[in-house]
Amino acid sequence: MDLVGTLAVASLAAFAPAWLAAVAGFRWGVLLLPVFAALSGLPMAVPMLTLTQVWSNGSRVWFNRR
């Protein structure tokens, strides 16, 4: 799969956990680890998940700053 296809699949797979995390407030982002592992292999999945979680937390701080 090319880079654009991989990013498209990862983005679509991230939508449901992101929505659940926004609504329920739980750490649903961990559900992305199997998706990232299937798309890029386990050695790359952990850093990808870490960056995703940092971005997610940062955006939550930004949107809830008031």
Coordinates of C-alpha atoms in Angstrom, one line a residue:
M1 CA 0.0 0.0 0.0
D2 CA 1.3 3.4 -0.8
L3 CA 1.7 6.3 1.7
V4 CA -1.6 8.0 0.8
G5 CA -3.5 4.8 1.1
T6 CA -1.9 4.0 4.4
L7 CA -2.7 7.4 5.7
A8 CA -6.3 7.2 4.5
V9 CA -6.8 3.8 6.2
A10 CA -5.2 5.1 9.5
S11 CA -7.4 8.3 9.4
L12 CA -10.6 6.3 8.9
A13 CA -9.6 3.9 11.6
A14 CA -8.9 6.8 14.0
F15 CA -12.3 8.4 13.5
A16 CA -14.3 5.9 15.7
P17 CA -11.9 5.8 18.7
A18 CA -11.6 9.6 18.5
W19 CA -15.3 10.0 18.5
L20 CA -15.7 7.6 21.5
A21 CA -12.9 9.4 23.4
A22 CA -14.6 12.8 22.8
V23 CA -18.0 11.5 24.0
A24 CA -17.0 9.1 26.7
G25 CA -13.7 10.6 27.8
F26 CA -11.9 7.3 27.9
R27 CA -8.6 6.3 26.4
W28 CA -10.0 4.7 23.2
G29 CA -6.9 5.7 21.2
V30 CA -5.2 2.5 22.3
L31 CA -7.6 0.7 19.8
L32 CA -5.4 2.2 17.1
L33 CA -2.4 0.1 18.1
P34 CA -3.5 -3.0 16.2
V35 CA -4.4 -0.8 13.1
F36 CA -1.0 0.9 13.2
A37 CA 0.8 -2.5 13.7
A38 CA -1.0 -4.0 10.7
L39 CA -0.3 -0.9 8.5
S40 CA 3.4 -0.3 9.4
G41 CA 4.7 -3.1 11.6
L42 CA 5.0 -3.1 15.4
P43 CA 8.3 -1.2 15.7
M44 CA 6.8 1.8 14.0
A45 CA 3.3 1.4 15.5
V46 CA 4.3 2.4 19.1
P47 CA 5.9 5.8 18.1
M48 CA 2.9 6.5 15.8
L49 CA 0.5 5.8 18.6
T50 CA 2.6 8.0 21.0
L51 CA 2.5 10.9 18.5
T52 CA -1.3 10.4 17.9
Q53 CA -2.0 10.4 21.7
V54 CA 0.2 13.6 22.2
W55 CA -1.7 15.3 19.4
S56 CA -5.0 14.2 20.8
N57 CA -4.3 15.4 24.3
G58 CA -2.9 18.7 22.9
S59 CA -6.0 19.3 20.9
R60 CA -8.2 18.5 23.9
V61 CA -6.3 21.1 25.9
W62 CA -6.6 23.7 23.2
F63 CA -10.4 23.1 22.6
N64 CA -11.2 23.1 26.4
R65 CA -8.9 26.0 27.4
R66 CA -11.8 28.1 28.7

